PDB file of C-alpha atoms in Angstrom:
ATOM      1  CA  MET A   1     -25.308  -2.968 -32.179  1.00 45.00           C
ATOM      2  CA  CYS A   2     -22.625  -3.015 -35.091  1.00 48.00           C
ATOM      3  CA  SER A   3     -23.397  -0.912 -37.845  1.00 48.00           C
ATOM      4  CA  LYS A   4     -21.956  -3.462 -40.599  1.00 49.00           C
ATOM      5  CA  SER A   5     -23.595  -6.668 -41.245  1.00 51.00           C
ATOM      6  CA  LEU A   6     -22.233  -9.908 -39.402  1.00 47.00           C
ATOM      7  CA  THR A   7     -21.985 -11.771 -42.785  1.00 49.00           C
ATOM      8  CA  ASP A   8     -19.480  -9.201 -44.287  1.00 55.00           C
ATOM      9  CA  VAL A   9     -17.040 -10.258 -41.637  1.00 51.00           C
ATOM     10  CA  GLN A  10     -15.060 -12.839 -43.954  1.00 46.00           C
ATOM     11  CA  SER A  11     -14.593 -10.487 -46.343  1.00 53.00           C
ATOM     12  CA  ILE A  12     -13.266  -7.850 -44.015  1.00 51.00           C
ATOM     13  CA  LYS A  13     -10.863 -10.286 -42.250  1.00 49.00           C
ATOM     14  CA  SER A  14      -9.633 -11.251 -45.823  1.00 44.00           C
ATOM     15  CA  GLU A  15      -9.261  -7.266 -46.592  1.00 49.00           C
ATOM     16  CA  GLN A  16      -7.235  -6.845 -43.405  1.00 46.00           C
ATOM     17  CA  LEU A  17      -5.027  -9.782 -44.339  1.00 42.00           C
ATOM     18  CA  ILE A  18      -4.341  -8.551 -47.824  1.00 38.00           C
ATOM     19  CA  VAL A  19      -4.426  -4.774 -47.791  1.00 42.00           C
ATOM     20  CA  LYS A  20      -1.337  -3.274 -45.808  1.00 46.00           C
ATOM     21  CA  GLU A  21      -1.171   0.175 -44.705  1.00 54.00           C
ATOM     22  CA  GLU A  22       1.350   2.477 -46.711  1.00 74.00           C
ATOM     23  CA  LYS A  23       4.849   2.351 -44.873  1.00 79.00           C
ATOM     24  CA  PRO A  24       6.861   4.959 -46.898  1.00 82.00           C
ATOM     25  CA  TYR A  25      10.105   5.129 -44.100  1.00 82.00           C
ATOM     26  CA  VAL A  26      12.561   2.875 -44.787  1.00 82.00           C
ATOM     27  CA  CYS A  27      15.242   1.958 -42.841  1.00 78.00           C
ATOM     28  CA  TYR A  28      18.680   2.172 -45.228  1.00 69.00           C
ATOM     29  CA  ILE A  29      20.279  -0.303 -43.137  1.00 67.00           C
ATOM     30  CA  CYS A  30      17.926  -3.027 -43.355  1.00 71.00           C
ATOM     31  CA  ASN A  31      15.008  -2.290 -45.802  1.00 73.00           C
ATOM     32  CA  LEU A  32      12.189  -2.488 -43.043  1.00 77.00           C
ATOM     33  CA  ALA A  33       9.383   0.069 -43.650  1.00 79.00           C
ATOM     34  CA  PHE A  34       7.687   1.547 -41.385  1.00 78.00           C
ATOM     35  CA  SER A  35       4.215   3.826 -41.228  1.00 77.00           C
ATOM     36  CA  GLN A  36       5.519   6.700 -39.140  1.00 74.00           C
ATOM     37  CA  LEU A  37       8.767   8.627 -39.263  1.00 77.00           C
ATOM     38  CA  GLU A  38       9.011   8.502 -35.191  1.00 73.00           C
ATOM     39  CA  ILE A  39       8.685   4.305 -35.473  1.00 75.00           C
ATOM     40  CA  LEU A  40      11.499   4.257 -37.860  1.00 77.00           C
ATOM     41  CA  LYS A  41      13.421   6.664 -35.477  1.00 74.00           C
ATOM     42  CA  ALA A  42      12.995   4.031 -32.542  1.00 72.00           C
ATOM     43  CA  HIS A  43      13.974   1.156 -34.952  1.00 72.00           C
ATOM     44  CA  ARG A  44      17.401   2.916 -35.843  1.00 70.00           C
ATOM     45  CA  LEU A  45      18.455   2.553 -32.201  1.00 68.00           C
ATOM     46  CA  THR A  46      18.826  -1.108 -33.185  1.00 66.00           C
ATOM     47  CA  HIS A  47      21.520  -0.303 -35.356  1.00 66.00           C
ATOM     48  CA  ARG A  48      23.473   2.073 -33.257  1.00 62.00           C
ATOM     49  CA  ASP A  49      27.069   2.072 -33.657  1.00 61.00           C
ATOM     50  CA  ASP A  50      27.960   2.194 -30.138  1.00 65.00           C
ATOM     51  CA  LYS A  51      27.825  -1.582 -29.220  1.00 70.00           C
ATOM     52  CA  THR A  52      30.451  -1.429 -26.596  1.00 73.00           C
ATOM     53  CA  TYR A  53      29.483  -4.628 -25.016  1.00 78.00           C
ATOM     54  CA  MET A  54      30.731  -7.563 -26.820  1.00 82.00           C
ATOM     55  CA  CYS A  55      30.429 -11.192 -26.423  1.00 83.00           C
ATOM     56  CA  ASP A  56      33.735 -13.022 -25.398  1.00 83.00           C
ATOM     57  CA  ILE A  57      32.481 -16.364 -27.005  1.00 78.00           C
ATOM     58  CA  CYS A  58      30.829 -15.020 -30.656  1.00 80.00           C
ATOM     59  CA  ASN A  59      32.027 -11.580 -30.753  1.00 79.00           C
ATOM     60  CA  LYS A  60      28.463 -10.189 -31.462  1.00 80.00           C
ATOM     61  CA  ALA A  61      28.128  -6.517 -29.929  1.00 79.00           C
ATOM     62  CA  PHE A  62      25.263  -4.808 -28.027  1.00 75.00           C
ATOM     63  CA  SER A  63      24.544  -1.215 -27.315  1.00 71.00           C
ATOM     64  CA  VAL A  64      22.887  -2.374 -23.870  1.00 69.00           C
ATOM     65  CA  HIS A  65      24.480  -3.972 -21.406  1.00 75.00           C
ATOM     66  CA  ARG A  66      21.581  -6.264 -20.176  1.00 71.00           C
ATOM     67  CA  CYS A  67      21.209  -7.584 -23.765  1.00 73.00           C
ATOM     68  CA  LEU A  68      24.567  -8.834 -23.802  1.00 79.00           C
ATOM     69  CA  LYS A  69      23.851 -10.374 -20.331  1.00 75.00           C
ATOM     70  CA  ARG A  70      20.903 -12.038 -21.925  1.00 71.00           C
ATOM     71  CA  HIS A  71      22.822 -13.131 -24.976  1.00 75.00           C
ATOM     72  CA  LEU A  72      25.503 -14.648 -22.695  1.00 77.00           C
ATOM     73  CA  LEU A  73      22.855 -17.443 -21.430  1.00 73.00           C
ATOM     74  CA  THR A  74      22.233 -18.456 -24.859  1.00 71.00           C
ATOM     75  CA  HIS A  75      25.704 -20.163 -24.997  1.00 75.00           C
ATOM     76  CA  THR A  76      24.972 -21.940 -21.775  1.00 70.00           C
ATOM     77  CA  ASP A  77      21.200 -22.653 -21.838  1.00 66.00           C
ATOM     78  CA  PRO A  78      19.710 -24.793 -24.409  1.00 63.00           C
ATOM     79  CA  LEU A  79      16.496 -23.474 -24.196  1.00 57.00           C
ATOM     80  CA  LEU A  80      17.721 -19.716 -24.800  1.00 58.00           C
ATOM     81  CA  ARG A  81      19.851 -20.786 -27.476  1.00 63.00           C
ATOM     82  CA  GLU A  82      16.810 -21.343 -29.472  1.00 70.00           C
ATOM     83  CA  LYS A  83      15.931 -17.593 -28.869  1.00 74.00           C
ATOM     84  CA  PRO A  84      18.961 -15.632 -30.406  1.00 73.00           C
ATOM     85  CA  HIS A  85      16.897 -12.746 -31.329  1.00 76.00           C
ATOM     86  CA  ILE A  86      17.164  -9.828 -28.375  1.00 76.00           C
ATOM     87  CA  CYS A  87      15.151  -6.958 -28.094  1.00 78.00           C
ATOM     88  CA  GLU A  88      17.561  -4.138 -26.936  1.00 71.00           C
ATOM     89  CA  PRO A  89      14.909  -1.845 -25.166  1.00 71.00           C
ATOM     90  CA  CYS A  90      13.955  -4.594 -22.731  1.00 74.00           C
ATOM     91  CA  GLY A  91      15.946  -7.563 -23.107  1.00 73.00           C
ATOM     92  CA  LYS A  92      13.203  -9.923 -24.125  1.00 78.00           C
ATOM     93  CA  ALA A  93      14.347 -12.597 -26.469  1.00 78.00           C
ATOM     94  CA  PHE A  94      12.585 -14.293 -29.499  1.00 80.00           C
ATOM     95  CA  SER A  95      13.361 -17.438 -31.618  1.00 74.00           C
ATOM     96  CA  GLN A  96      12.582 -15.977 -34.863  1.00 76.00           C
ATOM     97  CA  ARG A  97      13.139 -11.883 -36.035  1.00 75.00           C
ATOM     98  CA  GLY A  98       9.735 -11.676 -37.334  1.00 76.00           C
ATOM     99  CA  ASN A  99       8.259 -12.145 -33.880  1.00 78.00           C
ATOM    100  CA  LEU A 100      11.122  -9.503 -32.732  1.00 78.00           C
ATOM    101  CA  LEU A 101      10.051  -6.965 -35.012  1.00 77.00           C
ATOM    102  CA  MET A 102       6.273  -7.550 -33.814  1.00 74.00           C
ATOM    103  CA  HIS A 103       7.391  -7.334 -30.286  1.00 78.00           C
ATOM    104  CA  LEU A 104       8.958  -3.988 -31.233  1.00 76.00           C
ATOM    105  CA  GLN A 105       5.625  -2.279 -31.775  1.00 72.00           C
ATOM    106  CA  THR A 106       4.580  -2.644 -28.335  1.00 72.00           C
ATOM    107  CA  HIS A 107       7.954  -0.144 -27.615  1.00 74.00           C
ATOM    108  CA  THR A 108       7.034   2.076 -30.628  1.00 68.00           C
ATOM    109  CA  LYS A 109       2.983   1.973 -30.166  1.00 69.00           C
ATOM    110  CA  GLU A 110       2.622   1.541 -33.868  1.00 72.00           C
ATOM    111  CA  LYS A 111      -1.039  -0.399 -34.154  1.00 78.00           C
ATOM    112  CA  PRO A 112      -1.409  -1.159 -38.028  1.00 76.00           C
ATOM    113  CA  TYR A 113      -4.147  -3.506 -37.799  1.00 80.00           C
ATOM    114  CA  THR A 114      -7.622  -2.008 -37.441  1.00 85.00           C
ATOM    115  CA  CYS A 115     -11.098  -3.602 -36.694  1.00 87.00           C
ATOM    116  CA  GLY A 116     -13.212  -2.980 -39.660  1.00 85.00           C
ATOM    117  CA  PHE A 117     -16.421  -3.086 -37.397  1.00 82.00           C
ATOM    118  CA  CYS A 118     -15.275  -0.543 -34.509  1.00 87.00           C
ATOM    119  CA  SER A 119     -12.059   1.089 -35.597  1.00 84.00           C
ATOM    120  CA  LYS A 120     -10.168  -0.232 -32.726  1.00 87.00           C
ATOM    121  CA  ALA A 121      -6.340  -0.903 -33.508  1.00 86.00           C
ATOM    122  CA  PHE A 122      -4.112  -3.229 -32.676  1.00 84.00           C
ATOM    123  CA  SER A 123      -0.172  -4.044 -32.744  1.00 75.00           C
ATOM    124  CA  ARG A 124      -0.593  -7.736 -33.847  1.00 74.00           C
ATOM    125  CA  GLN A 125      -2.971  -9.657 -36.641  1.00 77.00           C
ATOM    126  CA  ASP A 126      -3.692 -12.387 -34.123  1.00 77.00           C
ATOM    127  CA  ASN A 127      -4.752  -9.803 -31.203  1.00 80.00           C
ATOM    128  CA  LEU A 128      -7.349  -8.520 -34.196  1.00 84.00           C
ATOM    129  CA  ASN A 129      -8.429 -11.709 -35.108  1.00 82.00           C
ATOM    130  CA  ARG A 130      -9.077 -12.547 -31.458  1.00 79.00           C
ATOM    131  CA  HIS A 131     -11.010  -9.348 -31.081  1.00 84.00           C
ATOM    132  CA  LEU A 132     -13.285  -9.873 -34.287  1.00 82.00           C
ATOM    133  CA  LEU A 133     -14.882 -13.006 -32.552  1.00 79.00           C
ATOM    134  CA  THR A 134     -16.409 -10.135 -29.851  1.00 78.00           C
ATOM    135  CA  HIS A 135     -18.321  -9.058 -33.349  1.00 81.00           C
ATOM    136  CA  THR A 136     -18.833 -12.302 -35.034  1.00 75.00           C
ATOM    137  CA  LYS A 137     -19.718 -14.241 -31.711  1.00 77.00           C
ATOM    138  CA  GLU A 138     -17.985 -17.318 -33.101  1.00 77.00           C
ATOM    139  CA  LYS A 139     -16.928 -19.825 -30.511  1.00 81.00           C
ATOM    140  CA  PRO A 140     -14.019 -21.983 -32.234  1.00 81.00           C
ATOM    141  CA  HIS A 141     -12.831 -23.564 -28.960  1.00 82.00           C
ATOM    142  CA  ALA A 142     -15.121 -26.413 -27.974  1.00 86.00           C
ATOM    143  CA  CYS A 143     -14.570 -28.580 -24.691  1.00 86.00           C
ATOM    144  CA  ASP A 144     -13.936 -31.934 -25.387  1.00 84.00           C
ATOM    145  CA  LEU A 145     -15.834 -32.961 -22.096  1.00 80.00           C
ATOM    146  CA  CYS A 146     -19.088 -31.134 -22.641  1.00 84.00           C
ATOM    147  CA  ASN A 147     -18.670 -29.661 -26.119  1.00 79.00           C
ATOM    148  CA  LYS A 148     -19.261 -26.136 -24.759  1.00 85.00           C
ATOM    149  CA  ALA A 149     -17.522 -23.619 -26.894  1.00 85.00           C
ATOM    150  CA  PHE A 150     -15.727 -20.431 -26.289  1.00 84.00           C
ATOM    151  CA  SER A 151     -14.546 -17.507 -28.041  1.00 77.00           C
ATOM    152  CA  SER A 152     -10.998 -17.860 -26.602  1.00 78.00           C
ATOM    153  CA  GLN A 153      -8.579 -20.545 -25.892  1.00 78.00           C
ATOM    154  CA  GLY A 154      -7.979 -18.577 -22.163  1.00 78.00           C
ATOM    155  CA  ASN A 155     -11.635 -18.840 -21.683  1.00 81.00           C
ATOM    156  CA  LEU A 156     -11.825 -22.663 -22.589  1.00 83.00           C
ATOM    157  CA  LYS A 157      -8.918 -23.112 -20.084  1.00 80.00           C
ATOM    158  CA  LYS A 158     -11.075 -21.534 -17.361  1.00 78.00           C
ATOM    159  CA  HIS A 159     -13.773 -23.969 -17.900  1.00 82.00           C
ATOM    160  CA  LEU A 160     -11.517 -27.203 -17.716  1.00 80.00           C
ATOM    161  CA  VAL A 161     -10.923 -26.552 -14.376  1.00 76.00           C
ATOM    162  CA  ILE A 162     -14.891 -27.405 -13.656  1.00 77.00           C
ATOM    163  CA  HIS A 163     -14.009 -30.596 -15.038  1.00 79.00           C
ATOM    164  CA  THR A 164     -10.580 -31.174 -13.274  1.00 74.00           C
ATOM    165  CA  MET A 165     -11.970 -30.217 -10.033  1.00 76.00           C
ATOM    166  CA  GLU A 166      -8.508 -28.388  -9.523  1.00 77.00           C
ATOM    167  CA  LYS A 167      -8.733 -25.240  -6.926  1.00 79.00           C
ATOM    168  CA  PRO A 168      -5.693 -23.395  -6.997  1.00 78.00           C
ATOM    169  CA  TYR A 169      -6.677 -20.522  -5.445  1.00 80.00           C
ATOM    170  CA  THR A 170      -6.653 -20.407  -1.837  1.00 83.00           C
ATOM    171  CA  CYS A 171      -8.101 -18.291   1.154  1.00 82.00           C
ATOM    172  CA  ASP A 172      -5.181 -16.819   3.285  1.00 76.00           C
ATOM    173  CA  MET A 173      -7.787 -16.396   6.079  1.00 69.00           C
ATOM    174  CA  CYS A 174      -9.785 -19.969   6.270  1.00 77.00           C
ATOM    175  CA  SER A 175      -7.702 -22.039   3.579  1.00 79.00           C
ATOM    176  CA  LYS A 176     -10.738 -22.176   1.289  1.00 83.00           C
ATOM    177  CA  ALA A 177      -9.892 -23.252  -2.184  1.00 84.00           C
ATOM    178  CA  PHE A 178     -11.348 -22.058  -5.245  1.00 84.00           C
ATOM    179  CA  SER A 179     -11.425 -23.013  -8.852  1.00 77.00           C
ATOM    180  CA  HIS A 180     -11.171 -19.319 -10.281  1.00 77.00           C
ATOM    181  CA  GLN A 181      -9.777 -16.285  -8.680  1.00 77.00           C
ATOM    182  CA  SER A 182     -12.974 -14.276  -9.071  1.00 77.00           C
ATOM    183  CA  SER A 183     -14.813 -16.874  -6.731  1.00 81.00           C
ATOM    184  CA  LEU A 184     -11.752 -16.287  -4.129  1.00 81.00           C
ATOM    185  CA  GLN A 185     -12.371 -12.477  -4.613  1.00 77.00           C
ATOM    186  CA  ARG A 186     -16.079 -12.958  -3.762  1.00 76.00           C
ATOM    187  CA  HIS A 187     -15.281 -14.613  -0.918  1.00 79.00           C
ATOM    188  CA  LEU A 188     -12.545 -12.643   0.625  1.00 75.00           C
ATOM    189  CA  ALA A 189     -15.858  -9.919   0.519  1.00 71.00           C
ATOM    190  CA  THR A 190     -17.151 -12.192   3.365  1.00 71.00           C
ATOM    191  CA  HIS A 191     -14.123 -11.872   5.785  1.00 66.00           C
ATOM    192  CA  ALA A 192     -14.367  -8.081   5.607  1.00 62.00           C
ATOM    193  CA  THR A 193     -16.663  -7.815   8.915  1.00 63.00           C
ATOM    194  CA  GLU A 194     -15.136 -10.947  10.886  1.00 64.00           C
ATOM    195  CA  LYS A 195     -12.091 -10.498  12.847  1.00 69.00           C
ATOM    196  CA  LEU A 196     -10.412 -13.775  13.079  1.00 70.00           C
ATOM    197  CA  HIS A 197      -6.879 -12.606  13.530  1.00 77.00           C
ATOM    198  CA  SER A 198      -5.780 -11.445  16.961  1.00 82.00           C
ATOM    199  CA  CYS A 199      -2.679 -10.050  18.423  1.00 83.00           C
ATOM    200  CA  ASP A 200      -1.127 -12.101  20.828  1.00 81.00           C
ATOM    201  CA  LEU A 201       0.383  -8.956  22.619  1.00 76.00           C
ATOM    202  CA  CYS A 202      -2.819  -6.591  23.151  1.00 78.00           C
ATOM    203  CA  ASN A 203      -5.533  -9.022  21.806  1.00 76.00           C
ATOM    204  CA  LYS A 204      -6.623  -6.493  19.188  1.00 79.00           C
ATOM    205  CA  ALA A 205      -8.305  -8.537  16.680  1.00 80.00           C
ATOM    206  CA  PHE A 206      -8.405  -7.700  12.641  1.00 77.00           C
ATOM    207  CA  SER A 207     -10.154  -9.378   9.737  1.00 69.00           C
ATOM    208  CA  SER A 208      -7.349 -10.190   7.778  1.00 70.00           C
ATOM    209  CA  ARG A 209      -3.711 -11.368   8.441  1.00 74.00           C
ATOM    210  CA  ILE A 210      -2.162  -8.358   6.429  1.00 76.00           C
ATOM    211  CA  TYR A 211      -3.910  -5.965   9.007  1.00 77.00           C
ATOM    212  CA  LEU A 212      -2.665  -7.746  11.673  1.00 82.00           C
ATOM    213  CA  LYS A 213       0.844  -7.889  10.388  1.00 78.00           C
ATOM    214  CA  LYS A 214       0.636  -4.102   9.843  1.00 76.00           C
ATOM    215  CA  HIS A 215      -0.264  -3.970  13.765  1.00 79.00           C
ATOM    216  CA  LEU A 216       2.550  -6.065  15.035  1.00 79.00           C
ATOM    217  CA  ARG A 217       5.036  -3.629  13.156  1.00 74.00           C
ATOM    218  CA  MET A 218       3.522  -1.047  15.658  1.00 73.00           C
ATOM    219  CA  HIS A 219       4.539  -3.356  18.562  1.00 74.00           C
ATOM    220  CA  ALA A 220       7.904  -3.660  17.199  1.00 69.00           C
ATOM    221  CA  ARG A 221       8.387  -0.017  16.876  1.00 70.00           C
ATOM    222  CA  GLY A 222       7.789   0.492  20.721  1.00 72.00           C
ATOM    223  CA  LYS A 223       4.121   1.297  20.585  1.00 74.00           C
ATOM    224  CA  PRO A 224       2.562  -1.407  22.461  1.00 73.00           C
ATOM    225  CA  TYR A 225      -0.502   0.335  23.696  1.00 78.00           C
ATOM    226  CA  ALA A 226      -2.949   0.250  21.081  1.00 78.00           C
ATOM    227  CA  CYS A 227      -6.248   1.816  20.957  1.00 83.00           C
ATOM    228  CA  ASN A 228      -9.447  -0.785  20.618  1.00 78.00           C
ATOM    229  CA  MET A 229     -11.606   1.921  18.804  1.00 77.00           C
ATOM    230  CA  CYS A 230      -8.948   3.117  16.209  1.00 79.00           C
ATOM    231  CA  SER A 231      -5.738   1.869  14.668  1.00 73.00           C
ATOM    232  CA  ARG A 232      -3.402   4.434  16.711  1.00 80.00           C
ATOM    233  CA  SER A 233      -0.771   3.219  19.163  1.00 77.00           C
ATOM    234  CA  PHE A 234       1.421   4.546  21.552  1.00 79.00           C
ATOM    235  CA  THR A 235       4.470   4.416  23.357  1.00 75.00           C
ATOM    236  CA  GLN A 236       3.276   4.867  26.931  1.00 75.00           C
ATOM    237  CA  GLN A 237      -0.092   4.070  28.485  1.00 78.00           C
ATOM    238  CA  GLN A 238      -0.721   7.462  29.782  1.00 80.00           C
ATOM    239  CA  TYR A 239      -0.629   8.802  26.379  1.00 79.00           C
ATOM    240  CA  LEU A 240      -3.302   6.241  25.210  1.00 83.00           C
ATOM    241  CA  LYS A 241      -5.712   7.374  28.367  1.00 81.00           C
ATOM    242  CA  SER A 242      -5.123  10.737  26.883  1.00 80.00           C
ATOM    243  CA  HIS A 243      -6.184   9.750  23.376  1.00 82.00           C
ATOM    244  CA  LEU A 244      -9.075   7.857  24.682  1.00 80.00           C
ATOM    245  CA  LEU A 245     -10.245  10.866  26.468  1.00 75.00           C
ATOM    246  CA  MET A 246      -9.850  13.577  23.520  1.00 73.00           C
ATOM    247  CA  MET A 247     -10.960  11.394  20.878  1.00 77.00           C
ATOM    248  CA  HIS A 248     -13.453   8.452  21.809  1.00 78.00           C
ATOM    249  CA  ALA A 249     -14.742   9.735  25.251  1.00 72.00           C
ATOM    250  CA  THR A 250     -19.017   9.783  25.421  1.00 74.00           C
ATOM    251  CA  GLU A 251     -18.683  12.372  28.391  1.00 76.00           C
ATOM    252  CA  LYS A 252     -18.286  15.835  27.532  1.00 78.00           C
ATOM    253  CA  PRO A 253     -18.176  17.797  30.287  1.00 80.00           C
ATOM    254  CA  TYR A 254     -16.489  21.010  29.069  1.00 82.00           C
ATOM    255  CA  VAL A 255     -19.316  23.444  27.808  1.00 87.00           C
ATOM    256  CA  CYS A 256     -18.627  26.627  25.608  1.00 88.00           C
ATOM    257  CA  GLY A 257     -20.409  29.365  27.116  1.00 85.00           C
ATOM    258  CA  MET A 258     -20.920  31.353  24.133  1.00 84.00           C
ATOM    259  CA  CYS A 259     -22.609  28.488  21.872  1.00 88.00           C
ATOM    260  CA  SER A 260     -23.158  25.900  24.505  1.00 85.00           C
ATOM    261  CA  LYS A 261     -21.201  23.133  22.664  1.00 86.00           C
ATOM    262  CA  THR A 262     -19.838  20.387  24.956  1.00 83.00           C
ATOM    263  CA  PHE A 263     -16.415  18.964  24.767  1.00 80.00           C
ATOM    264  CA  SER A 264     -14.765  15.804  26.289  1.00 74.00           C
ATOM    265  CA  HIS A 265     -11.488  17.745  27.093  1.00 73.00           C
ATOM    266  CA  TYR A 266     -10.251  20.677  28.001  1.00 77.00           C
ATOM    267  CA  MET A 267      -7.977  21.358  25.036  1.00 77.00           C
ATOM    268  CA  ARG A 268     -10.605  20.883  22.473  1.00 78.00           C
ATOM    269  CA  LEU A 269     -13.037  23.257  24.076  1.00 82.00           C
ATOM    270  CA  LYS A 270      -9.780  25.853  24.038  1.00 83.00           C
ATOM    271  CA  ARG A 271      -9.106  25.500  20.333  1.00 81.00           C
ATOM    272  CA  HIS A 272     -12.918  25.545  19.494  1.00 83.00           C
ATOM    273  CA  LEU A 273     -13.048  29.007  21.422  1.00 85.00           C
ATOM    274  CA  VAL A 274     -10.728  30.280  18.552  1.00 83.00           C
ATOM    275  CA  LEU A 275     -13.719  30.376  16.271  1.00 82.00           C
ATOM    276  CA  HIS A 276     -15.684  32.637  18.313  1.00 81.00           C
ATOM    277  CA  THR A 277     -12.668  35.242  18.163  1.00 74.00           C
ATOM    278  CA  LYS A 278     -13.134  35.260  14.541  1.00 68.00           C
ATOM    279  CA  GLU A 279     -16.806  36.256  14.966  1.00 64.00           C
ATOM    280  CA  LYS A 280     -16.248  39.111  17.466  1.00 59.00           C
ATOM    281  CA  SER A 281     -14.998  42.517  16.482  1.00 47.00           C
ATOM    282  CA  GLN A 282     -11.825  43.410  17.639  1.00 41.00           C
ATOM    283  CA  ASN A 283     -13.331  45.915  20.477  1.00 41.00           C
ATOM    284  CA  ASP A 284     -15.089  43.006  22.208  1.00 49.00           C
ATOM    285  CA  MET A 285     -13.743  41.485  24.989  1.00 44.00           C
ATOM    286  CA  TYR A 286     -12.613  38.012  24.782  1.00 43.00           C
ATOM    287  CA  CYS A 287     -12.017  34.883  27.339  1.00 45.00           C
ATOM    288  CA  LYS A 288     -12.329  31.192  27.877  1.00 43.00           C
ATOM    289  CA  ALA A 289     -15.889  30.021  28.792  1.00 46.00           C
ATOM    290  CA  VAL A 290     -15.164  26.578  30.554  1.00 47.00           C
ATOM    291  CA  TYR A 291     -17.561  24.377  32.553  1.00 46.00           C
ATOM    292  CA  ASP A 292     -15.397  22.850  35.431  1.00 47.00           C
ATOM    293  CA  PRO A 293     -16.990  19.865  36.715  1.00 48.00           C
ATOM    294  CA  SER A 294     -14.995  19.914  39.847  1.00 48.00           C
ATOM    295  CA  ASN A 295     -16.927  22.955  41.392  1.00 41.00           C
ATOM    296  CA  LEU A 296     -20.215  22.991  39.164  1.00 38.00           C
ATOM    297  CA  LYS A 297     -19.512  26.276  37.963  1.00 39.00           C
ATOM    298  CA  ILE A 298     -19.589  28.064  34.456  1.00 45.00           C
ATOM    299  CA  TYR A 299     -16.947  30.870  33.891  1.00 41.00           C
ATOM    300  CA  SER A 300     -18.068  33.323  31.418  1.00 43.00           C
ATOM    301  CA  CYS A 301     -17.352  36.800  30.261  1.00 42.00           C
ATOM    302  CA  GLU A 302     -19.468  40.052  29.258  1.00 40.00           C
ATOM    303  CA  GLU A 303     -18.184  42.180  26.463  1.00 39.00           C
ATOM    304  CA  LYS A 304     -15.635  44.823  27.597  1.00 35.00           C
ATOM    305  CA  THR A 305     -15.715  43.727  31.340  1.00 34.00           C
ATOM    306  CA  SER A 306     -13.944  41.590  33.593  1.00 34.00           C
ATOM    307  CA  CYS A 307     -15.006  37.732  33.660  1.00 36.00           C
ATOM    308  CA  VAL A 308     -17.971  37.199  35.969  1.00 37.00           C
ATOM    309  CA  GLN A 309     -18.090  33.769  37.991  1.00 36.00           C
ATOM    310  CA  GLN A 310     -21.766  32.355  37.904  1.00 37.00           C
ATOM    311  CA  ASN A 311     -22.878  29.929  40.394  1.00 37.00           C
ATOM    312  CA  ILE A 312     -25.072  26.840  38.827  1.00 37.00           C
TER     313      ILE A 312
END
């Protein structure tokens, strides 16, 4: 809940329009005032003397080349001619100098307009006015068709789609259309478990067209043999078979003679045995313990002795 009474909103808004923040830092070139020295320094960049980029049509000069390019369009495009005031940091154009100055605050990070309820600051008065509606619960934007009211013009536009039956947001997977982007996002979640997009080369299926495209790039790179259990692919079928045996095999015929842990591939057992070397002292005798399914024998070793073959 807000600590201030909502009945004081109008007086607060009036004060915010009348009372202005102190701006002791004045530009000696154009007399514009700013609240912070850093903002003034950023503003002075617009008055830089090194304006080496000159317009051949009107002789206006700019310090940044992209601003000259943007300005040249004002001589050829009637619409751009209405926006002669160009922001040098980003090249954006405005019809009035006042709008340009307000835009410059996005570069200087100046936020002189503060909310009297929550102290949140804004760079523009109209942004503050929209924010104040969240405290006052005012809804000045009403629908002419059903009289439903909204706090912002944007929310009203979203609502009007209900009456016009427009559905501009389309699902790429099933072509179903939606009136709001949020509805489309919820719908996309239903495709998460479905795999409607199949690869014509290996028949692997994917839940989205994007994943299928990524998969097809593997074929283009010369890796046509794809694993059906994970996203890896291989240049040769024998590499795929080795991968399936090591990573996805259900049978584990290789048994560690020290801890009885089983493995699907001999190399995985070999890597596992390294763990036991750290547990034994330097004086202990160590060797591999392998279950060989071909002759059903376990090879184990005794400490400080040679390996002993044990029949099962």
